[in-house]
Coordinates of C-alpha atoms and ligand atoms in Angstrom, one line a residue:
M28 CA -57.3 1.5 273.0
R29 CA -59.6 4.2 271.5
K30 CA -60.5 4.2 267.9
F31 CA -60.0 7.3 265.7
K32 CA -63.2 8.8 264.4
T33 CA -63.9 7.6 260.9
E34 CA -63.0 10.8 259.1
S35 CA -59.7 11.1 261.1
Q36 CA -58.9 7.6 260.1
K37 CA -59.3 8.4 256.5
V38 CA -56.9 11.3 256.6
L39 CA -54.5 9.2 258.7
D40 CA -54.6 6.3 256.2
M41 CA -53.7 8.8 253.5
M42 CA -50.8 10.2 255.5
I43 CA -49.4 6.8 256.4
N44 CA -49.6 5.5 252.8
S45 CA -48.7 8.8 251.5
I46 CA -47.1 9.0 248.1
Y47 CA -46.9 12.7 248.8
T48 CA -43.4 13.8 247.9
H49 CA -43.0 16.6 250.4
K50 CA -43.0 14.5 253.5
E51 CA -40.5 16.8 255.0
I52 CA -43.2 19.4 255.7
F53 CA -44.2 17.4 258.8
L54 CA -41.6 19.3 260.7
R55 CA -43.0 22.6 259.6
E56 CA -46.4 21.5 260.8
L57 CA -45.2 20.4 264.2
L58 CA -43.1 23.6 264.7
S59 CA -46.1 25.7 263.7
N60 CA -48.2 24.0 266.3
C61 CA -45.5 24.6 269.0
S62 CA -45.4 28.3 268.0
D63 CA -49.3 28.5 268.2
A64 CA -49.2 26.8 271.7
I65 CA -46.7 29.4 272.9
D66 CA -48.7 32.2 271.4
K67 CA -51.8 30.9 273.3
L68 CA -50.0 30.9 276.6
Y69 CA -48.4 34.2 276.1
Y70 CA -51.7 35.7 275.1
K71 CA -53.3 34.1 278.2
S72 CA -50.7 35.6 280.4
L73 CA -51.4 39.1 279.0
T74 CA -55.2 38.8 279.3
D75 CA -55.4 36.9 282.6
G76 CA -52.8 39.2 284.2
V77 CA -50.4 36.4 285.0
S78 CA -47.2 38.3 285.8
G79 CA -43.6 37.3 285.4
M80 CA -44.0 35.9 281.9
S81 CA -42.1 37.3 279.0
R82 CA -41.5 36.4 275.4
E83 CA -37.9 35.5 276.2
D84 CA -39.0 32.6 278.4
F85 CA -40.4 30.7 275.5
S86 CA -38.6 28.4 273.2
I87 CA -39.0 25.3 271.0
R88 CA -36.6 22.4 271.1
I89 CA -35.7 19.7 268.7
E90 CA -33.8 16.6 269.9
I91 CA -32.3 13.8 267.8
D92 CA -32.1 10.4 269.4
K93 CA -30.3 8.2 266.9
E94 CA -30.3 5.1 269.1
H95 CA -34.1 4.9 269.2
R96 CA -34.6 6.4 265.7
A97 CA -36.6 9.1 267.4
L98 CA -37.0 12.8 266.7
K99 CA -38.5 14.9 269.5
V100 CA -40.1 18.3 269.1
S101 CA -41.1 20.2 272.3
D102 CA -42.4 23.5 273.5
N103 CA -43.2 25.2 276.8
G104 CA -46.5 26.5 275.6
I105 CA -50.0 26.0 276.8
G106 CA -50.1 22.2 276.7
M107 CA -53.2 20.1 276.6
T108 CA -55.4 18.5 279.2
A109 CA -56.5 14.8 278.7
E110 CA -59.8 16.1 277.4
E111 CA -58.1 18.4 274.9
L112 CA -55.8 15.6 273.8
E113 CA -58.8 13.5 273.1
N114 CA -60.6 16.3 271.2
N115 CA -57.6 17.7 269.3
L116 CA -55.7 14.6 268.3
G117 CA -58.4 12.0 268.3
V118 CA -60.6 13.7 265.8
I119 CA -60.1 16.2 263.1
A120 CA -61.8 19.2 264.5
H121 CA -60.4 22.2 262.6
S122 CA -61.9 23.5 259.5
G123 CA -58.8 23.1 257.4
S124 CA -58.7 19.4 257.7
L125 CA -62.4 19.1 257.3
E126 CA -62.2 20.8 254.0
F127 CA -59.4 18.5 253.1
K128 CA -61.4 15.5 254.1
K129 CA -64.3 16.5 252.0
E130 CA -62.2 17.0 248.9
T131 CA -60.4 13.7 249.2
D132 CA -63.3 11.6 250.3
G133 CA -63.4 8.3 248.6
K134 CA -60.5 8.9 246.3
A135 CA -57.4 8.3 248.3
E136 CA -55.3 8.1 245.3
D137 CA -56.0 11.7 244.5
L138 CA -53.2 12.8 246.7
N139 CA -52.0 15.7 244.6
I140 CA -54.7 17.9 246.1
I141 CA -52.8 17.9 249.3
G142 CA -51.6 21.3 248.7
Q143 CA -48.8 22.9 250.7
F144 CA -51.3 24.0 253.3
G145 CA -51.8 23.0 256.9
V146 CA -51.8 19.2 256.6
G147 CA -51.5 19.4 260.4
F148 CA -50.4 17.1 263.2
Y149 CA -51.3 13.9 261.4
S150 CA -48.5 14.6 258.8
A151 CA -46.2 13.2 261.5
F152 CA -47.5 9.8 260.4
M153 CA -45.9 10.3 256.9
V154 CA -42.5 9.7 258.5
A155 CA -43.3 8.0 261.8
K156 CA -44.6 4.6 262.7
K157 CA -45.4 5.6 266.2
V158 CA -46.0 9.0 267.7
E159 CA -46.0 9.9 271.4
V160 CA -47.4 13.2 272.7
L161 CA -46.5 14.0 276.3
T162 CA -48.2 17.1 277.4
K163 CA -49.1 19.1 280.5
A164 CA -51.6 21.9 280.3
Y165 CA -50.6 25.2 281.8
G166 CA -51.7 25.3 285.5
A167 CA -52.7 21.6 285.5
G168 CA -51.5 19.3 288.2
S169 CA -50.9 16.3 286.0
A170 CA -49.6 15.3 282.6
N171 CA -50.8 12.8 280.0
L172 CA -49.3 10.7 277.3
W173 CA -51.0 10.1 274.0
V174 CA -49.6 7.2 272.0
S175 CA -50.6 6.0 268.5
N176 CA -49.2 4.0 265.6
G177 CA -51.8 5.7 263.4
T178 CA -53.5 2.5 262.2
E179 CA -55.4 1.0 265.2
G180 CA -56.3 4.0 267.3
Y181 CA -54.6 5.7 270.2
E182 CA -54.2 5.5 273.9
I183 CA -54.2 8.2 276.5
K184 CA -52.7 7.6 280.0
P185 CA -51.5 9.6 282.9
A186 CA -47.8 10.5 282.8
E187 CA -45.1 12.5 284.5
K188 CA -44.0 15.9 283.2
E189 CA -42.5 18.8 285.1
E190 CA -43.1 21.8 283.0
N191 CA -46.2 22.8 281.1
G192 CA -46.0 22.3 277.4
T193 CA -45.9 19.5 274.9
E194 CA -43.3 17.1 273.8
I195 CA -43.9 15.1 270.6
T196 CA -41.7 12.1 269.8
L197 CA -41.7 10.6 266.4
Y198 CA -40.4 7.0 266.0
L199 CA -39.3 7.1 262.4
K200 CA -40.3 4.5 259.9
D201 CA -37.7 2.1 258.6
D202 CA -35.8 3.1 255.6
G203 CA -37.0 1.6 252.3
E204 CA -37.7 3.4 249.1
E205 CA -37.7 6.5 251.3
N206 CA -34.8 7.5 253.5
Y207 CA -36.4 8.4 256.8
S208 CA -33.0 8.3 258.6
R209 CA -32.2 11.7 257.1
Y210 CA -34.5 13.2 259.8
L211 CA -31.9 12.1 262.3
E212 CA -29.2 14.2 260.8
E213 CA -28.4 17.6 262.3
Y214 CA -27.7 19.3 259.0
E215 CA -31.0 18.0 257.6
I216 CA -33.0 19.4 260.5
K217 CA -31.1 22.7 260.3
D218 CA -31.9 22.9 256.6
L219 CA -35.6 22.1 257.1
V220 CA -35.9 24.6 259.9
R221 CA -34.3 27.3 257.8
K222 CA -36.3 26.5 254.8
Y223 CA -39.7 26.3 256.3
S224 CA -39.7 27.7 259.7
N225 CA -36.9 30.3 259.8
Y226 CA -39.2 33.1 260.8
I227 CA -41.1 31.5 263.6
R228 CA -41.1 34.1 266.3
Y229 CA -39.7 31.9 269.1
P230 CA -36.2 30.4 269.1
I231 CA -36.0 26.8 267.8
K232 CA -33.1 25.3 269.6
M233 CA -31.1 22.1 269.0
E234 CA -28.0 20.7 270.5
V235 CA -25.5 20.6 267.7
T236 CA -22.1 18.8 267.5
S237 CA -19.1 20.6 266.2
F238 CA -15.5 19.5 266.0
G239 CA -13.1 21.8 267.8
E240 CA -9.3 21.8 267.5
G241 CA -8.1 18.2 266.9
E242 CA -10.6 15.5 267.1
E243 CA -12.4 16.9 270.1
K244 CA -16.2 16.8 269.8
K245 CA -18.2 19.7 271.3
T246 CA -21.9 20.0 271.7
E247 CA -23.7 23.3 272.2
V248 CA -27.2 24.5 271.9
E249 CA -27.8 26.5 268.8
T250 CA -30.8 28.6 267.7
L251 CA -31.6 27.4 264.2
N252 CA -34.0 30.1 263.1
T253 CA -33.5 33.7 262.4
M254 CA -36.8 34.8 263.9
V255 CA -37.1 38.3 262.6
P256 CA -37.3 38.3 258.9
L257 CA -35.6 41.0 256.9
W258 CA -38.8 42.2 255.4
R259 CA -40.4 42.7 258.7
K260 CA -37.6 45.1 259.7
N261 CA -37.9 48.8 259.2
K262 CA -36.8 49.8 255.8
K263 CA -34.5 52.5 257.1
D264 CA -32.6 50.0 259.2
I265 CA -31.7 47.8 256.2
T266 CA -28.7 48.5 254.1
K267 CA -28.4 47.8 250.4
E268 CA -25.8 45.2 251.1
E269 CA -28.3 43.3 253.3
Y270 CA -30.9 43.4 250.7
D271 CA -28.5 42.2 248.0
K272 CA -27.1 39.4 250.2
F273 CA -30.6 38.3 251.0
Y274 CA -31.5 38.3 247.3
A275 CA -28.3 36.3 246.4
D276 CA -28.8 33.8 249.2
V277 CA -32.5 33.1 248.6
F278 CA -32.8 33.4 244.9
Y279 CA -29.4 32.1 243.9
D280 CA -28.4 35.0 241.7
Q281 CA -24.9 36.4 242.1
E282 CA -25.6 39.6 240.1
E283 CA -27.2 42.2 242.2
P284 CA -30.8 43.0 241.4
L285 CA -31.7 46.0 239.2
L286 CA -34.5 47.0 241.6
T287 CA -35.5 46.1 245.1
I288 CA -39.0 46.8 246.2
H289 CA -39.8 46.6 249.9
T290 CA -43.4 47.5 250.5
S291 CA -46.3 46.9 252.8
A292 CA -50.0 47.4 252.5
E293 CA -52.6 48.0 255.1
G294 CA -56.4 48.1 255.0
A295 CA -58.4 45.9 252.6
V296 CA -55.4 43.8 252.1
E297 CA -52.5 43.5 254.5
Y298 CA -49.2 42.2 253.5
K299 CA -45.5 42.9 253.5
A300 CA -43.6 42.2 250.3
L301 CA -40.0 42.1 249.3
L302 CA -39.6 42.0 245.6
F303 CA -36.6 42.0 243.3
I304 CA -36.1 42.7 239.6
P305 CA -33.2 40.6 238.4
A306 CA -30.5 42.2 236.2
H307 CA -30.9 39.4 233.6
P308 CA -33.4 36.8 232.7
R309 CA -32.8 33.4 234.2
Y310 CA -31.4 30.9 231.8
D311 CA -34.8 29.3 231.3
F312 CA -36.9 32.5 231.5
Y313 CA -38.1 32.4 227.9
S314 CA -38.7 28.7 227.9
K315 CA -41.7 26.6 228.8
N316 CA -40.0 25.2 231.9
F317 CA -39.9 28.5 233.7
E318 CA -42.2 28.8 236.6
K319 CA -43.2 32.2 237.8
G320 CA -44.3 32.9 241.4
L321 CA -43.5 34.5 244.7
R322 CA -42.8 32.8 248.0
L323 CA -45.7 33.0 250.3
Y324 CA -45.4 33.2 254.0
T325 CA -48.1 33.4 256.6
N326 CA -47.3 34.2 260.1
G327 CA -43.6 33.6 259.4
V328 CA -44.1 30.2 258.0
L329 CA -43.3 29.3 254.5
I330 CA -46.4 28.1 252.7
T331 CA -45.2 27.7 249.2
D332 CA -42.0 28.5 247.2
K333 CA -43.9 29.6 244.2
C334 CA -47.3 31.0 244.5
K335 CA -48.0 31.8 240.8
D336 CA -51.2 33.5 241.4
L337 CA -49.4 36.4 243.0
L338 CA -47.7 37.4 239.8
P339 CA -49.3 38.2 236.4
D340 CA -47.5 36.7 233.4
H341 CA -46.2 40.1 232.2
F342 CA -44.3 40.5 235.5
A343 CA -43.2 36.8 235.6
F344 CA -39.5 37.9 235.9
V345 CA -40.1 39.4 239.4
Q346 CA -38.6 37.4 242.3
G347 CA -39.5 37.8 245.9
L348 CA -41.9 37.0 248.7
V349 CA -45.1 38.0 250.3
D350 CA -45.9 37.7 254.0
S351 CA -49.5 37.9 254.9
E352 CA -51.8 36.8 257.6
L353 CA -54.1 34.9 255.3
T354 CA -56.8 32.6 256.5
L355 CA -55.8 29.6 254.6
N356 CA -57.6 26.6 253.3
V357 CA -56.2 23.2 252.8
S358 CA -56.6 22.4 249.2
R359 CA -54.5 24.0 246.5
E360 CA -57.5 24.6 244.4
T361 CA -59.2 26.8 246.9
V362 CA -56.0 28.7 247.5
Q363 CA -55.7 29.5 243.8
H364 CA -59.0 31.2 243.7
D365 CA -58.6 32.8 247.0
R366 CA -59.9 36.3 247.0
Q367 CA -57.3 37.5 249.4
L368 CA -54.5 36.3 247.2
Q369 CA -56.2 38.0 244.2
R370 CA -56.3 41.3 246.0
I371 CA -52.7 41.1 247.0
A372 CA -51.8 40.2 243.4
Q373 CA -53.6 43.3 242.1
S374 CA -52.0 45.5 244.7
L375 CA -48.5 44.1 243.8
E376 CA -49.1 44.6 240.1
K377 CA -49.7 48.3 240.6
K378 CA -46.8 48.6 242.8
I379 CA -44.4 46.9 240.4
K380 CA -45.6 49.1 237.6
S381 CA -45.2 52.3 239.6
E382 CA -41.7 51.3 240.7
L383 CA -40.7 50.6 237.1
I384 CA -42.0 53.9 236.0
N385 CA -39.9 55.6 238.7
L386 CA -36.9 53.8 237.5
Q387 CA -37.7 54.8 233.9
K388 CA -37.8 58.4 234.9
E389 CA -34.9 58.5 237.4
D390 CA -32.4 56.1 236.1
R391 CA -32.8 55.6 232.4
E392 CA -29.7 53.6 232.0
K393 CA -30.9 51.0 234.4
Y394 CA -34.3 51.0 233.0
I395 CA -33.0 50.3 229.5
K396 CA -31.0 47.4 231.0
F397 CA -34.3 46.2 232.5
F398 CA -36.1 46.6 229.2
E399 CA -33.4 44.9 227.2
A400 CA -33.8 41.9 229.6
F401 CA -37.5 41.8 230.0
G402 CA -39.1 44.1 227.4
L403 CA -40.2 41.1 225.3
Q404 CA -42.2 39.9 228.3
I405 CA -43.9 43.3 228.6
K406 CA -44.7 43.2 224.9
Y407 CA -46.2 39.7 225.1
G408 CA -48.2 41.1 228.0
I409 CA -49.7 43.8 225.8
Y410 CA -50.7 41.3 223.2
D411 CA -51.9 38.7 225.7
N412 CA -55.6 38.3 226.4
W413 CA -56.7 40.6 223.5
G414 CA -54.9 43.5 225.0
A415 CA -56.6 43.4 228.4
K416 CA -53.5 44.9 230.1
K417 CA -52.4 47.3 227.4
D418 CA -53.2 50.4 229.4
L419 CA -51.1 49.2 232.3
L420 CA -48.2 48.2 230.1
S421 CA -48.1 50.8 227.4
D422 CA -46.1 53.2 229.6
L423 CA -43.4 50.6 230.2
V424 CA -42.7 49.7 226.6
M425 CA -39.9 51.4 224.6
Y426 CA -39.0 51.5 220.9
R427 CA -36.0 52.8 219.0
S428 CA -36.7 56.1 217.4
V429 CA -35.3 56.3 213.9
K430 CA -34.8 60.0 214.1
E431 CA -32.9 59.9 217.4
D432 CA -31.4 56.5 217.2
K433 CA -32.3 55.6 220.8
L434 CA -35.0 53.9 222.8
V435 CA -37.9 56.2 223.6
T436 CA -41.1 55.7 225.5
L437 CA -44.5 56.2 223.8
E438 CA -45.0 59.2 226.0
E439 CA -41.8 60.8 224.8
Y440 CA -42.7 60.1 221.2
V441 CA -46.1 61.6 221.5
D442 CA -44.7 64.7 223.4
A443 CA -42.2 65.2 220.7
M444 CA -44.7 64.9 217.8
A445 CA -44.5 67.6 215.2
E446 CA -47.1 70.3 214.5
G447 CA -49.9 68.7 212.5
Q448 CA -48.7 65.2 213.1
K449 CA -51.7 63.0 213.6
Y450 CA -50.3 59.5 214.1
V451 CA -47.7 57.5 215.9
Y452 CA -45.6 56.1 213.0
Y453 CA -43.9 52.8 213.2
A454 CA -42.1 50.5 210.9
T455 CA -41.5 46.8 211.3
G456 CA -38.5 44.9 210.0
S457 CA -35.8 42.5 210.9
S458 CA -33.3 45.1 212.0
F459 CA -33.0 48.7 212.8
D460 CA -30.9 49.3 209.7
A461 CA -33.3 47.6 207.5
I462 CA -36.1 49.8 208.8
K463 CA -34.1 53.0 208.6
T464 CA -33.5 52.5 204.9
L465 CA -37.0 51.5 204.0
P466 CA -38.3 53.9 201.4
Q467 CA -41.6 54.2 203.3
T468 CA -39.7 55.2 206.4
E469 CA -37.8 57.8 204.4
K470 CA -41.1 59.2 203.2
V471 CA -42.4 59.7 206.7
L472 CA -39.1 61.1 208.0
D473 CA -39.1 63.6 205.1
A474 CA -42.5 64.8 206.2
G475 CA -40.8 65.8 209.4
Y476 CA -42.2 62.9 211.6
D477 CA -40.3 60.4 213.7
V478 CA -40.7 56.7 213.2
L479 CA -40.5 53.9 215.8
A480 CA -38.6 50.9 214.7
M481 CA -40.1 47.6 215.7
T482 CA -37.9 44.6 215.3
D483 CA -39.4 41.9 217.5
N484 CA -41.9 39.4 215.9
V485 CA -44.4 40.2 218.6
D486 CA -44.3 44.0 217.9
E487 CA -46.6 44.0 215.0
F488 CA -49.2 42.1 217.0
A489 CA -48.7 44.1 220.1
V490 CA -49.1 47.3 218.3
K491 CA -52.5 46.2 216.8
F492 CA -53.7 45.8 220.4
L493 CA -52.2 49.0 221.6
D494 CA -54.2 50.7 218.8
K495 CA -53.8 54.2 220.3
Y496 CA -51.5 55.9 222.8
K497 CA -52.9 59.1 224.4
E498 CA -55.5 59.3 221.7
K499 CA -52.9 59.0 218.9
E500 CA -53.5 56.2 216.6
F501 CA -50.6 54.0 215.5
R502 CA -50.0 53.9 211.8
S503 CA -47.5 51.7 209.9
V504 CA -45.3 53.6 207.4
S505 CA -46.2 50.7 205.1
G506 CA -49.9 51.0 205.5
E507 CA -52.2 52.2 202.8
D508 CA -53.0 55.5 204.5
T509 CA -50.1 57.1 206.3
G510 CA -52.0 60.4 206.4
I511 CA -49.2 62.2 204.6
E512 CA -50.3 64.4 201.8
E513 CA -49.6 63.0 198.4
D514 CA -50.2 64.5 195.0
E515 CA -52.7 61.9 193.7
T516 CA -53.3 63.5 190.4
V517 CA -51.7 61.3 187.9
P518 CA -51.4 62.4 184.3
E519 CA -53.4 60.3 181.9
E520 CA -50.3 59.1 180.0
D521 CA -48.6 57.9 183.2
K522 CA -51.8 56.1 184.3
E523 CA -51.7 54.0 181.1
V524 CA -48.1 53.0 181.9
I525 CA -49.0 52.1 185.5
D526 CA -52.0 50.1 184.3
F527 CA -49.8 48.2 181.9
I528 CA -47.3 47.4 184.7
K529 CA -50.1 46.1 186.9
E530 CA -51.5 44.0 184.1
S531 CA -48.1 42.4 183.4
L532 CA -47.6 41.6 187.1
G533 CA -51.0 39.8 187.3
D534 CA -52.2 39.0 190.8
K535 CA -48.8 39.2 192.4
V536 CA -49.8 42.7 193.5
A537 CA -53.2 44.1 194.2
K538 CA -52.3 47.5 193.0
V539 CA -49.5 49.5 191.3
K540 CA -49.4 53.2 192.0
L541 CA -47.2 56.3 191.5
S542 CA -45.6 57.8 194.5
Q543 CA -44.4 61.4 194.8
K544 CA -42.8 60.9 198.1
L545 CA -40.2 58.2 197.4
K546 CA -36.9 59.9 197.5
S547 CA -33.9 57.9 196.3
H548 CA -35.5 54.5 195.9
P549 CA -37.2 53.6 192.6
V550 CA -39.8 51.3 194.2
C551 CA -41.3 50.1 197.4
L552 CA -43.9 47.6 198.6
T553 CA -46.7 48.6 200.9
S554 CA -49.8 46.7 202.0
E555 CA -53.5 47.2 202.3
G556 CA -55.9 45.7 204.8
E557 CA -55.3 43.8 208.0
I558 CA -52.4 41.6 207.2
T559 CA -49.2 43.6 206.7
I560 CA -46.1 42.4 205.0
E561 CA -44.3 42.0 208.3
M562 CA -47.1 39.8 209.6
E563 CA -47.0 37.7 206.4
K564 CA -43.3 37.0 207.2
V565 CA -44.0 36.1 210.9
L566 CA -47.0 34.0 210.2
N567 CA -45.4 32.1 207.4
G568 CA -42.5 31.3 209.7
M569 CA -44.8 29.5 212.2
P570 CA -45.7 25.8 212.1
N571 CA -49.0 24.7 210.7
V572 CA -49.5 27.5 208.2
P573 CA -51.9 26.8 205.4
K574 CA -50.4 25.4 202.2
D575 CA -50.4 28.6 200.2
G576 CA -49.2 30.6 203.2
V577 CA -50.6 33.8 204.5
K578 CA -50.5 36.7 202.0
A579 CA -50.6 40.4 202.6
T580 CA -52.4 42.5 200.0
K581 CA -49.4 44.1 198.3
V582 CA -49.1 47.5 196.6
L583 CA -46.2 48.3 194.4
E584 CA -45.3 52.0 194.6
I585 CA -43.1 53.5 191.9
N586 CA -41.2 56.7 192.3
A587 CA -42.6 59.1 189.8
Q588 CA -39.4 61.2 189.9
H589 CA -37.0 58.3 189.4
K590 CA -35.2 57.9 186.1
I591 CA -36.5 54.3 185.9
F592 CA -40.0 55.6 185.5
E593 CA -38.9 57.7 182.6
K594 CA -37.5 54.6 181.1
A595 CA -40.7 52.7 181.7
K596 CA -42.7 55.4 179.9
K597 CA -40.3 55.2 177.0
L598 CA -40.6 51.4 176.8
Y599 CA -44.3 51.6 176.9
V600 CA -44.2 53.4 173.6
E601 CA -41.2 51.6 172.1
D602 CA -41.0 48.1 173.5
K603 CA -43.8 46.7 175.6
E604 CA -42.2 43.3 176.0
K605 CA -39.2 44.8 177.6
L606 CA -41.5 46.8 179.9
R607 CA -42.9 43.5 181.1
T608 CA -39.4 42.3 182.0
L609 CA -38.7 45.6 183.7
S610 CA -42.0 45.3 185.7
T611 CA -41.0 42.0 187.2
V612 CA -37.6 43.3 188.0
L613 CA -39.1 46.2 189.9
L614 CA -41.4 44.0 191.8
N615 CA -38.7 41.6 192.8
Q616 CA -36.5 44.5 193.9
A617 CA -39.3 45.8 196.1
M618 CA -39.7 42.3 197.6
L619 CA -36.0 42.1 198.3
I620 CA -36.0 45.5 200.1
E621 CA -38.8 44.2 202.3
G622 CA -36.9 41.0 203.1
L623 CA -39.5 38.8 201.3
P624 CA -38.4 35.8 199.3
I625 CA -38.8 36.2 195.5
D626 CA -40.4 33.6 193.4
S627 CA -37.5 32.7 191.2
P628 CA -34.0 34.2 191.8
T629 CA -32.9 32.6 188.5
K630 CA -35.5 34.3 186.5
Y631 CA -34.8 37.6 188.3
A632 CA -31.1 37.3 187.5
E633 CA -31.8 36.6 183.9
A634 CA -34.2 39.5 183.6
V635 CA -31.7 41.9 185.2
C636 CA -29.0 40.7 182.8
S637 CA -31.2 41.0 179.7
L638 CA -31.9 44.6 180.7
L639 CA -28.3 45.4 181.3
A640 CA -27.1 43.7 178.2
D641 CA -28.9 46.2 176.0
Ligands
ADP710 P1 -54.2 22.8 263.5 O1 -52.9 23.2 264.1 O2 -54.3 23.3 262.0 O3 -55.4 23.2 264.3 P2 -53.3 20.1 263.9 O4 -53.8 18.8 263.4 O5 -51.9 20.5 263.6 O6 -54.3 21.2 263.3 O7 -53.5 20.2 265.5 C1 -54.8 19.9 266.1 C2 -54.9 20.6 267.4 O8 -54.0 20.0 268.3 C3 -54.4 22.1 267.4 O9 -55.4 22.9 267.0 C4 -54.1 22.3 268.9 O10 -55.2 22.6 269.6 C5 -53.6 20.9 269.3 N1 -52.1 20.9 269.3 C6 -51.3 20.4 268.4 N2 -50.0 20.5 268.7 C7 -50.0 21.2 269.9 C8 -48.9 21.6 270.8 N3 -47.6 21.5 270.5 N4 -49.3 22.2 272.0 C9 -50.6 22.4 272.2 N5 -51.6 22.0 271.4 C10 -51.3 21.4 270.3

């Protein structure tokens, strides 16, 4: 009996006592090793000029032996000599596992750092109490058998084997909390191969049982893996139906995707990617439970179902996969910060954007469908990280134009701007109709300018970060300076009336002013400074607001042309007390138009009645 080297023993102990939940990945590890061993021999045949060997001669086999609770995985690859057995399986030699060992040293309980990466041959001990490796190196005269139960050490002894290659037999652990017997079921093995090893380039064969007519049992050898993945095929050989079927099968979505992006990159980063934009958000998309990410394959082997570092949050809705020949490290931490992954992620981000822009230009109806499903996510993306991604995302966002009553891009808005128009005007509110009828909106429309209606809570914040589009500043129609000419010269007698109204309203408003541009409405409420009225509403709706709430600095604008102002002027001379009542009524009306709560509906109703009763 030979002892394992100390560091190997540590990893082994962890594997044996593993609380790691994905024990099933042992099969992926063994199959990947088989594939590597065949690659090595095939490569050798090419370089050493060994003739008569072709790719078709190679295969991997899985056998189930229920009687002995054994699972056998074999290949006809390069095999190992006794010395190689000793060096490869007696000690952890490769960098991946070394890295792994360093990270886990002395804290065996810290198992969560076993990422989904290359845990290697020893992972067999997560499910097996004994492992046998029968192997014959290519061109060698004799074979050897390596046997170990993982704990004590291992033995190597001469053995008989006809063909070159390696045959690994796992004697499964007894069932307990964990059901190891499942690895003796054909369907389970089929599932695992399809899940993790579907795109191994050599056929993975297994004898499967089927029931023919009557009760007759038939067995036949089946190839379990597809080998050539769809994304590695030439784009022009793939039909839309194939893409759609793949999407439906892999991502469990019966509705065909809005957009399919099949792309590859060469040079600094090399990858192939197959991405889909779903037609609708998943049921949990806008919840905390949703996990973004792409499937990551390397060399045809599935590494992880959801590599979140491949997708930025603003494109979290994208489904798909990336296949890249990465040089991988064991721990998940290292992978997350992997430069290669970062580069791929950057390249994908650009690609997704450009494809979305294409869709926007070429199929507006579809793009609008996309935007209705995921526009909110794009808007959050603009606002996220202090606007770090606004330049990337501002072309994707759309708002409803009040003039045209349809969604337009910012580019379209700016291109259609009127002579002399300096700003991009927007109005915020709870609905398109509310915005359309806002007196301030009316004012801007009358000046001949369009207004973008913003109805999502995030809009007001996102627009602050957008700041400008193509050098054009955004201006709220309710802001203090809309840049629209107003006749500011107020006659002295009007000014006195205005001042009186302000005084009677106290600090409920910061300012009262006469407006020349209000058309039909008698009054409106605008704001000064950073916090707008819409923000006041959103912020006060959030948990943990300060006791007095957040307040915008409000300005009450009164229509100088409106009859009600005539009335106010008259009251100023004849009945100041009544003018006070009228002032509060006007302010309350302006609040109601804005959708703000008024202090006392009862008092408001009384005031209105007292005015009407006269
Ligand atoms: P890795 O595959 O990441 O190097 P493993 O622990 O899985 O690490 O395997 C260790 C080594 O054992 C491999 O590098 C390889 O040299 C050898 N090996 C494992 N399985 C086979 C096999 N089926 N045929 C030939 N060599 C193998």
